[in-house]
PDB file of C-alpha atoms in Angstrom:
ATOM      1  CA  UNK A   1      22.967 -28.672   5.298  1.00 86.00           C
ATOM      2  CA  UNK A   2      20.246 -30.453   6.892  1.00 83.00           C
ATOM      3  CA  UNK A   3      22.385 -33.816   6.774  1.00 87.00           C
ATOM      4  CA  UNK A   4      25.799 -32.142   8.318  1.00 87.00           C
ATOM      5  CA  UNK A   5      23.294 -30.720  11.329  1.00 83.00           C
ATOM      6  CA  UNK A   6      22.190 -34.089  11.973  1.00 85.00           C
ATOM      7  CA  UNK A   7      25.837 -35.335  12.248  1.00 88.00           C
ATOM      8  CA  UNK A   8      26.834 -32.975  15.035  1.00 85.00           C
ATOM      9  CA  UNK A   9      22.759 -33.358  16.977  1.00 85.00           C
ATOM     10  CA  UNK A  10      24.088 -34.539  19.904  1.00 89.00           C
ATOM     11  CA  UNK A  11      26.145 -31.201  20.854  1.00 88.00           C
ATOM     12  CA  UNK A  12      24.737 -29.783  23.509  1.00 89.00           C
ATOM     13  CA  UNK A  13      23.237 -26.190  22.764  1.00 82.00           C
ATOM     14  CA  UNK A  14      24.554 -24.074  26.009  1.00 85.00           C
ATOM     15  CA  UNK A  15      28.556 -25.452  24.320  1.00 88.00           C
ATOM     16  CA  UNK A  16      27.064 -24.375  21.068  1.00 85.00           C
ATOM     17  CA  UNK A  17      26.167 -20.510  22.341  1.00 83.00           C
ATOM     18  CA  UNK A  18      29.426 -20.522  24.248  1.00 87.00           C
ATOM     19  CA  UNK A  19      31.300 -21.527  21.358  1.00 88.00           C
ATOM     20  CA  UNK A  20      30.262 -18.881  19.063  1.00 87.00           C
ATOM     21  CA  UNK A  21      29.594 -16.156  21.877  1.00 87.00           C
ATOM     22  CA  UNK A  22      26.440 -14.250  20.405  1.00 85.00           C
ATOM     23  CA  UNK A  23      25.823 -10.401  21.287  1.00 84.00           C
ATOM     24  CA  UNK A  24      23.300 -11.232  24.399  1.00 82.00           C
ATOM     25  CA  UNK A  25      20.107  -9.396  24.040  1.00 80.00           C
ATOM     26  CA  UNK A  26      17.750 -10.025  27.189  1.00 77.00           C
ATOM     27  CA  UNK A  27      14.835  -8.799  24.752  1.00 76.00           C
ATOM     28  CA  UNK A  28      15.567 -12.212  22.938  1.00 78.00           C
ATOM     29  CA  UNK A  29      17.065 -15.642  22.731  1.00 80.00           C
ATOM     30  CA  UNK A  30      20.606 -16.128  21.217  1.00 78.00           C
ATOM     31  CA  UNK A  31      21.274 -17.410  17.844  1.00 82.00           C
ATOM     32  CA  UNK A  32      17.745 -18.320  16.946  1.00 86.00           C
ATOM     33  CA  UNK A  33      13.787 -17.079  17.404  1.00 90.00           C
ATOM     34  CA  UNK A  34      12.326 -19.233  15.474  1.00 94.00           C
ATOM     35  CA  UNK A  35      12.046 -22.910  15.664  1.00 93.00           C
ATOM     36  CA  UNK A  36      10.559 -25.713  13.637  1.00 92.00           C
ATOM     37  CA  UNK A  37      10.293 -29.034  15.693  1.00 90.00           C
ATOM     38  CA  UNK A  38       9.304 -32.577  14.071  1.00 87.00           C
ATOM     39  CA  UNK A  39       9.657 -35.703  15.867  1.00 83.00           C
ATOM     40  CA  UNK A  40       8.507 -38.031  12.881  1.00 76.00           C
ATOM     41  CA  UNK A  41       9.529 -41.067  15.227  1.00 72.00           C
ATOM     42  CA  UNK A  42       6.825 -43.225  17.551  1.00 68.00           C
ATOM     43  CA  UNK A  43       7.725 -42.611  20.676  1.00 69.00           C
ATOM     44  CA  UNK A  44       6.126 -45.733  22.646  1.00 75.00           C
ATOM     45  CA  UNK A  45       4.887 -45.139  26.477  1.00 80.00           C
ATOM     46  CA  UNK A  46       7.214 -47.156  28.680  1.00 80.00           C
ATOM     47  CA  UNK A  47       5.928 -49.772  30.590  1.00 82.00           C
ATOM     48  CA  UNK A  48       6.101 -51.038  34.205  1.00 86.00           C
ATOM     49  CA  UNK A  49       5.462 -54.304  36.100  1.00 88.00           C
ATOM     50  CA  UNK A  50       1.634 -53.817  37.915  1.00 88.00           C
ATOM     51  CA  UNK A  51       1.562 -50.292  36.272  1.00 89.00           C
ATOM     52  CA  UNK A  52      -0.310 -48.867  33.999  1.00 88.00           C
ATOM     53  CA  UNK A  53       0.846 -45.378  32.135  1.00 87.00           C
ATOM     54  CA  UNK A  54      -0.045 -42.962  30.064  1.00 86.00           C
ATOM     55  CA  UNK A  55       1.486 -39.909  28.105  1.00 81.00           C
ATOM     56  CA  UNK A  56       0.463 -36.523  29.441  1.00 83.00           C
ATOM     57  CA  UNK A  57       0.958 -32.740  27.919  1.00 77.00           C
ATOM     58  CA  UNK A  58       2.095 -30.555  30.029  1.00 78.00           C
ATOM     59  CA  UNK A  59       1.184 -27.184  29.585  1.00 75.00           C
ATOM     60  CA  UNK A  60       3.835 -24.415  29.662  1.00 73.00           C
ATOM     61  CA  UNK A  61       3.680 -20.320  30.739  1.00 79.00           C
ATOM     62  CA  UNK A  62       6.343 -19.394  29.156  1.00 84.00           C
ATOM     63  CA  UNK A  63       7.748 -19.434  25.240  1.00 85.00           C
ATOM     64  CA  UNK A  64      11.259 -20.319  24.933  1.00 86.00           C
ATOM     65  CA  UNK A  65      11.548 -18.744  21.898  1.00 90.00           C
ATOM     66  CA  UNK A  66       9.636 -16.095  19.862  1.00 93.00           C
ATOM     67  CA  UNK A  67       8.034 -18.634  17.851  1.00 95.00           C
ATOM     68  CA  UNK A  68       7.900 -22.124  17.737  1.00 95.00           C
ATOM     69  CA  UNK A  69       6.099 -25.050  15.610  1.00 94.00           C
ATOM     70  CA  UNK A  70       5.896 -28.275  16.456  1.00 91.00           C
ATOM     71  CA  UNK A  71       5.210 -31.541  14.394  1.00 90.00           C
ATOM     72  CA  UNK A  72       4.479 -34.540  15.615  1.00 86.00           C
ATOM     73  CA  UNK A  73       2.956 -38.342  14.440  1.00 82.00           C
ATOM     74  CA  UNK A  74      -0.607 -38.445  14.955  1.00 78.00           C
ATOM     75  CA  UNK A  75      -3.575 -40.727  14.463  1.00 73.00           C
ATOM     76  CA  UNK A  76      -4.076 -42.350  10.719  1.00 78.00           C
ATOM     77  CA  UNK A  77      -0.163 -42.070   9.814  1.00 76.00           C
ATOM     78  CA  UNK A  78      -0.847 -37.821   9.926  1.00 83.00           C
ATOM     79  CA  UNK A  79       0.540 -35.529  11.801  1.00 84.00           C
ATOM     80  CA  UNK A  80      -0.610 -33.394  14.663  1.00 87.00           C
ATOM     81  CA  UNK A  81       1.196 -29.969  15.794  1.00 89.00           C
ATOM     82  CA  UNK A  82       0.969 -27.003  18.025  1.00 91.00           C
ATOM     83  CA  UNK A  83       1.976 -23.342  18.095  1.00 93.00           C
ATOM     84  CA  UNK A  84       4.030 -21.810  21.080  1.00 93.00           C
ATOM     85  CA  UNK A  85       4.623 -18.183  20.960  1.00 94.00           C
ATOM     86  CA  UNK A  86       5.472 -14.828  22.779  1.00 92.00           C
ATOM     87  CA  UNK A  87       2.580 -12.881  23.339  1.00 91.00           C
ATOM     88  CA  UNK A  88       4.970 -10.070  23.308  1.00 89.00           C
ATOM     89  CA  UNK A  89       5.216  -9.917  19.730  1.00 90.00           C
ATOM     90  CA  UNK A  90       2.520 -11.931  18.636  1.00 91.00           C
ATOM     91  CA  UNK A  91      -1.340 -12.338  18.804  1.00 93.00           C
ATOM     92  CA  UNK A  92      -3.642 -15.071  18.648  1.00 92.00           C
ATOM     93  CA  UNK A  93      -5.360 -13.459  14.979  1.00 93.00           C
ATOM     94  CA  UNK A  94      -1.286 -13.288  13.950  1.00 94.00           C
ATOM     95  CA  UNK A  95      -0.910 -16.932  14.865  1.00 95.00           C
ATOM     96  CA  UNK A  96      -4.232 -18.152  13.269  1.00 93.00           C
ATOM     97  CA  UNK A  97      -3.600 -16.247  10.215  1.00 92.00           C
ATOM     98  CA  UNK A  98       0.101 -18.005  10.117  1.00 93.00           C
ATOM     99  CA  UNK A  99      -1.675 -21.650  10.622  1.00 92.00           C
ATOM    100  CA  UNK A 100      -3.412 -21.001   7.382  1.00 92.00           C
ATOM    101  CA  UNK A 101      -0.511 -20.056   5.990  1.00 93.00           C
ATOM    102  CA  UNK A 102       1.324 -23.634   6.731  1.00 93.00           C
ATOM    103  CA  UNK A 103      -1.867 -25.395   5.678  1.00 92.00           C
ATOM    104  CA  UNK A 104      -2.332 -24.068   1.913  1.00 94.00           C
ATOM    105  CA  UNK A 105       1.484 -24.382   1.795  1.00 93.00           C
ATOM    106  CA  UNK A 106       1.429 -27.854   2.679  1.00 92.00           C
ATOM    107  CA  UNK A 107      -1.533 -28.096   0.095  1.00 93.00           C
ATOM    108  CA  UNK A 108       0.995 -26.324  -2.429  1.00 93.00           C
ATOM    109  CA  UNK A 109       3.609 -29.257  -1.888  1.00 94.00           C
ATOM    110  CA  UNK A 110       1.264 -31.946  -2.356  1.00 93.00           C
ATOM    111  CA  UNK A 111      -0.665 -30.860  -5.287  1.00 93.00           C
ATOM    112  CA  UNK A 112       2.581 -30.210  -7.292  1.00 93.00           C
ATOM    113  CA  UNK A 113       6.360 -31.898  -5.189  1.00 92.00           C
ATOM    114  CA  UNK A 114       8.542 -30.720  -7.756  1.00 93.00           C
ATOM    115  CA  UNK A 115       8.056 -27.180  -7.197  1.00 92.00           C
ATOM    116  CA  UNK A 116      10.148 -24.327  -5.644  1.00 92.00           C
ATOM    117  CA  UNK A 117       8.943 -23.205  -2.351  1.00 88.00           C
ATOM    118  CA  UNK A 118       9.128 -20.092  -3.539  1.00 88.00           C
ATOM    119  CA  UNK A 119       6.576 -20.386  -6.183  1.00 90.00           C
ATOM    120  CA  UNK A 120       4.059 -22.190  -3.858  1.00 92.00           C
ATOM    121  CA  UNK A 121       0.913 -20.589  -2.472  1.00 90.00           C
ATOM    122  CA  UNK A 122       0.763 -18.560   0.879  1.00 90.00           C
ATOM    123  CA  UNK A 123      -2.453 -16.576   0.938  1.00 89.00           C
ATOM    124  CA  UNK A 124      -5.810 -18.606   2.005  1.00 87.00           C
ATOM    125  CA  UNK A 125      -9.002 -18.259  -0.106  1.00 86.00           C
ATOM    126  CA  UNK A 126     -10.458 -15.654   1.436  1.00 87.00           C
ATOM    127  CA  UNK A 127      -7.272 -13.569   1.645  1.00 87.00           C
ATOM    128  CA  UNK A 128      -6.223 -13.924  -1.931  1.00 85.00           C
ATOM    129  CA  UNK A 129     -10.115 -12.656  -2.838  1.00 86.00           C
ATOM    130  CA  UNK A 130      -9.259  -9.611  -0.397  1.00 85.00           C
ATOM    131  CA  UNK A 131      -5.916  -8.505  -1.790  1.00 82.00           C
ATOM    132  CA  UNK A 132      -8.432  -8.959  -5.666  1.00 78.00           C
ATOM    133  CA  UNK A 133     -10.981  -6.401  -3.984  1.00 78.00           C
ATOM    134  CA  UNK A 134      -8.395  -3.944  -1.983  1.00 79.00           C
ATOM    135  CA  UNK A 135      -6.641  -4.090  -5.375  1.00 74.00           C
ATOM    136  CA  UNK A 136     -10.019  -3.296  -7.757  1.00 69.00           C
ATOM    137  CA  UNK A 137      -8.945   0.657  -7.743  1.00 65.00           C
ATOM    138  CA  UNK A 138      -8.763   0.837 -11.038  1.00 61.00           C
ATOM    139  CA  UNK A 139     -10.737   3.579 -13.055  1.00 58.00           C
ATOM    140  CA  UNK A 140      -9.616   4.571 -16.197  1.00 56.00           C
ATOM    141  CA  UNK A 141     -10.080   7.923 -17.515  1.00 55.00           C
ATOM    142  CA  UNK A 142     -11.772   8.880 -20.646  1.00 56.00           C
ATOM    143  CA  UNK A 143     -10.220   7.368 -24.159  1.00 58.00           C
ATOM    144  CA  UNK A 144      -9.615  11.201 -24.917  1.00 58.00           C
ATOM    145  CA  UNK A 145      -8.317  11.588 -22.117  1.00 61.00           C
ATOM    146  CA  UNK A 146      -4.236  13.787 -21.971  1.00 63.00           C
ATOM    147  CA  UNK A 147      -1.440  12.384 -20.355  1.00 68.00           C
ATOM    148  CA  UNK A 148      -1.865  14.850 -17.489  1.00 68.00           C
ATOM    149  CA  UNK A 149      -5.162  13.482 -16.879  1.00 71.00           C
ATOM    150  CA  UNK A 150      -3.750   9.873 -16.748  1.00 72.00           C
ATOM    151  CA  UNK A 151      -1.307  10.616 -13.790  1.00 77.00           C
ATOM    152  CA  UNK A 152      -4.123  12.347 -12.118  1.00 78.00           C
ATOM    153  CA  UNK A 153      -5.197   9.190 -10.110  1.00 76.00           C
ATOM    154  CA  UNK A 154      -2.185   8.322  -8.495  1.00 79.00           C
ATOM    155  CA  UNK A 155      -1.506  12.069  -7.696  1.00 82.00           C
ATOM    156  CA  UNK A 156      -4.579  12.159  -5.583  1.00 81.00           C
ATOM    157  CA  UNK A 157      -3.920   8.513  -4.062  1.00 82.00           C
ATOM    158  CA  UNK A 158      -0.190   8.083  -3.507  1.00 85.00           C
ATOM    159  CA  UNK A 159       1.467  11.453  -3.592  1.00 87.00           C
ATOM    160  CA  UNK A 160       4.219  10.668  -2.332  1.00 88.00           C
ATOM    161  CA  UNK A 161       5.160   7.648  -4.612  1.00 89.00           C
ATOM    162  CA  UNK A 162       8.242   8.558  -6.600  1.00 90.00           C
ATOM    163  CA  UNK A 163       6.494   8.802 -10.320  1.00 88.00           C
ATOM    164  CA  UNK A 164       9.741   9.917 -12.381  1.00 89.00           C
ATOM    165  CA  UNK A 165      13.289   8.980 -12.023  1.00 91.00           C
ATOM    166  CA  UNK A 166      16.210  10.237 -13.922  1.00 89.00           C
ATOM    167  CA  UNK A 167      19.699  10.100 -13.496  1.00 86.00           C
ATOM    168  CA  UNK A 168      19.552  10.229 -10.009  1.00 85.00           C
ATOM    169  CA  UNK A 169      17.048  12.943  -9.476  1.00 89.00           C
ATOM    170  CA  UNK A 170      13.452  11.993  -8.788  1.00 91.00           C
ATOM    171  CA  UNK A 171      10.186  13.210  -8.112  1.00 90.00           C
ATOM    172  CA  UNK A 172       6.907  12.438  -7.117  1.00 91.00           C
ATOM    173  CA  UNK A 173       3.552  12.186  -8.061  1.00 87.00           C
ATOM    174  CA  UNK A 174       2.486  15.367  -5.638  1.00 89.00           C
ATOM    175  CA  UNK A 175       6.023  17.355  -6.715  1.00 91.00           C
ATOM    176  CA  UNK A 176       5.463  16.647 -10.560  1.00 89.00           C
ATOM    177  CA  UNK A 177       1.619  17.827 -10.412  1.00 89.00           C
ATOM    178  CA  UNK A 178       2.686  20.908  -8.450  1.00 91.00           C
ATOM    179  CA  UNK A 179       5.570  21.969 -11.157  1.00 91.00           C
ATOM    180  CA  UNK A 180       3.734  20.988 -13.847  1.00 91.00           C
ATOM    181  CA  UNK A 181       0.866  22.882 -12.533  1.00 90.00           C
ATOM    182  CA  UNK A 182       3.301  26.222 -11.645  1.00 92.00           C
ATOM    183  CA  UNK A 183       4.344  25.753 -15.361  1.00 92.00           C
ATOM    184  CA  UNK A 184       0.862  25.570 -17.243  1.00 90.00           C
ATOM    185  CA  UNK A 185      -0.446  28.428 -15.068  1.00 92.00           C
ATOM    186  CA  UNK A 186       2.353  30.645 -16.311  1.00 93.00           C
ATOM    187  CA  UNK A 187       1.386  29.531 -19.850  1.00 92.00           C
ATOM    188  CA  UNK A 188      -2.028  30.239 -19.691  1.00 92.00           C
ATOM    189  CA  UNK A 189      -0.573  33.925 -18.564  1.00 92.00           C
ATOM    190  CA  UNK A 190       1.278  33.937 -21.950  1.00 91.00           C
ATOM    191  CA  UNK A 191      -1.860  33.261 -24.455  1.00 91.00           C
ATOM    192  CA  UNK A 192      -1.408  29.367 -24.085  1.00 90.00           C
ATOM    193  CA  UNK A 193      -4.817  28.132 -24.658  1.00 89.00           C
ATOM    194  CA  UNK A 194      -6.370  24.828 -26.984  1.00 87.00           C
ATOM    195  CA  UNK A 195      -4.753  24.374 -30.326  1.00 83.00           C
ATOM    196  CA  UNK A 196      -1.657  26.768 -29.735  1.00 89.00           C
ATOM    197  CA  UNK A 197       1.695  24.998 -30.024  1.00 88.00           C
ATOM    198  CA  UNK A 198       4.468  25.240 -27.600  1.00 90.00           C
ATOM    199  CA  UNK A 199       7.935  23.986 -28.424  1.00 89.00           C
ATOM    200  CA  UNK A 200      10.064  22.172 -25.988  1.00 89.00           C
ATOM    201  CA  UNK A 201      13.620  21.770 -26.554  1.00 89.00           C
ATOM    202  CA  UNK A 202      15.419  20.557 -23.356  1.00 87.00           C
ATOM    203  CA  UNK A 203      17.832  17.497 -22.970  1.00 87.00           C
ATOM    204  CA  UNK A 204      16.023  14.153 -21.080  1.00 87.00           C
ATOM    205  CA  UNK A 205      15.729  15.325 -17.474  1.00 91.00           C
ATOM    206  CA  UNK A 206      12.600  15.811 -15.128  1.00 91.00           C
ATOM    207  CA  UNK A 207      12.465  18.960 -16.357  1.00 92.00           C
ATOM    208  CA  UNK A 208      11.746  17.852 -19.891  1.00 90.00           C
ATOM    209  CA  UNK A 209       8.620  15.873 -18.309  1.00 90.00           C
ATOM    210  CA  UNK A 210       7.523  18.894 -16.507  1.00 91.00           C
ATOM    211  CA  UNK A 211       7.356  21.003 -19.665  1.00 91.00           C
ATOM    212  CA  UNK A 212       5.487  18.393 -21.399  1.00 90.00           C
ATOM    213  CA  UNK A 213       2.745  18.027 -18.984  1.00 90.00           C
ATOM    214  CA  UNK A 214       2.757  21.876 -17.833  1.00 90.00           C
ATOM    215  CA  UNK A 215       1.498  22.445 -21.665  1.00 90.00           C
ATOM    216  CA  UNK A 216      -0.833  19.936 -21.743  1.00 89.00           C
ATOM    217  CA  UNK A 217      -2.422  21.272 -18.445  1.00 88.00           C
ATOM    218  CA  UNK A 218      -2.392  24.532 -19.694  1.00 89.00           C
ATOM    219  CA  UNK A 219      -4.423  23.319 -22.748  1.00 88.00           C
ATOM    220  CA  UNK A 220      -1.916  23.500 -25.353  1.00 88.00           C
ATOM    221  CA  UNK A 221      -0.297  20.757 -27.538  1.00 88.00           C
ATOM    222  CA  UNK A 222       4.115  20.326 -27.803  1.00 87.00           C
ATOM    223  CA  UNK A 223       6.195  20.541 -30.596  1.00 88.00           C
ATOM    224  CA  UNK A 224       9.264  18.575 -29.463  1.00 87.00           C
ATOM    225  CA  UNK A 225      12.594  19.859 -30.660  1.00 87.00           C
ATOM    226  CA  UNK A 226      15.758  18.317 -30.394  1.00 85.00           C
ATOM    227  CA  UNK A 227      18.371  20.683 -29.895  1.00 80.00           C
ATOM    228  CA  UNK A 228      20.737  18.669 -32.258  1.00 83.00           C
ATOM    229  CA  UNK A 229      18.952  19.202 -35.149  1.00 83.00           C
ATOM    230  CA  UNK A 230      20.274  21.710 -37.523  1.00 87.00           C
ATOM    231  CA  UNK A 231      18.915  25.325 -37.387  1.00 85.00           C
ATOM    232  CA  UNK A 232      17.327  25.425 -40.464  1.00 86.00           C
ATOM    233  CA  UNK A 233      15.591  22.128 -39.164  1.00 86.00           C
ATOM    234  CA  UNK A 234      14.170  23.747 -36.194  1.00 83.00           C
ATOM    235  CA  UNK A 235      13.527  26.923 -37.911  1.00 85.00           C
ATOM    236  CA  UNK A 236      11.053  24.893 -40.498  1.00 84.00           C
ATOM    237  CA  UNK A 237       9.656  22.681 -37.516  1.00 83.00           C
ATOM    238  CA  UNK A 238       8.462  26.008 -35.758  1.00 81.00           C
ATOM    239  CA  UNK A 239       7.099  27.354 -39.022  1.00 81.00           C
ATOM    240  CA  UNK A 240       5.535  24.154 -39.851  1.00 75.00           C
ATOM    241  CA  UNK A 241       4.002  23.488 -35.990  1.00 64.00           C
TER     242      UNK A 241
END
């Protein structure tokens, strides 16, 4: 791709945007908002008879595009660069924070070529030591502990993270607690207390999960039943339970 770009360079860019007539959006720049510039070629100051002259930068106000890197040879055989940017959409924390991005991906690349970009570093030091602290939540109930008491943490962080999917239907942490809990109360009504048995023969739906951890909550163990056992099979597993 980057070879059959380089063949057609020299076309000018306002024939290019007429060409392929892009929906015009004055809240942004057609085709493209991003652009990565490198000019990996000296570009030697030109001289003059009883002159002397130097390069200078000239400072712009205004980004051409949203964002915009450029690369260019510097001192030692490296590289220097600079970041244009809308203030718009960007800040100078944003841009910083991209910077150090680039840097421990370029650190990525050298440390190990071969690689996929997409299994190369992004995250700085300090950031990847962050996302380990934000992410040190974990605190795992008691070895005892029932399955209702397990899904007890995210209930009371995420609530509204889906926690059980099936065919199709789903529900949540904070819509499972508050069935389950509907279901053990009603239980506890009925005599369901520790060490009495309740049997639960549905099919595999939420429903089934529901039952099992309304009777744990209401203190009570399950008998599961499958309702395609024989009669006399169920009859014996109630007995027996």
């Amino acid at each position: 791709m980057t070879l059959s770009a380089y063949a057609h360079q020299d076309l000018p860019f306002e024939k290019l945007v007429s060409e392929l007539a892009p929906v015009r959006d004055v809240s942004r720049t057609p085709l493209f908002q991003v652009m990565f510039n490198l000019q990996n070629t000296e570009t030697a100051v030109p001289g003059f008879p009883d002159l002397a002259a130097e390069r200078l930068e000239v400072a712009g106000e205004t980004a051409q595009f949203d964002l915009t890197l450029a690369l260019g040879r510097g001192g030692k055989g490296g590289f220097v660069g600079s970041i244009e940017y809308s203030t718009d959409l960007l800040d100078g924390t944003t841009i910083e924070r991209m910077g150090g991005h680039f840097e421990t991906l370029l650190a990525g690349i050298t440390a190990n070529p071969e690689a996929c970009l997409s299994d190369l570093p992004l995250l700085t030091g300090p950031e990847r030591q962050a996302l380990v602290e934000w992410n040190a939540t974990a605190a795992s109930p008691a070895a005892d502990a029932g399955l209702h008491e397990w899904i007890a943490a995210p209930v009371r962080r995420t609530p509204d993270t889906v926690a059980v999917v099936c065919e199709g239907e789903a529900l949540t942490y904070g819509e499972l607690a508050a069935r389950a809990g509907l279901l053990a109360r009603h239980l506890q009504r009925l005599g369901v207390r520790p060490e009495v048995t309740v049997g639960v023969c549905l099919e595999r739906s939420l429903d089934l999960v529901v039952g099992l951890l309304g009777v744990l909550e209401a203190g009570g163990a399950y008998l599961p039943l499958d309702s395609g056992y024989p009669r006399e099979r169920l009859a014996h597993m109630l007995e027996d339970g």
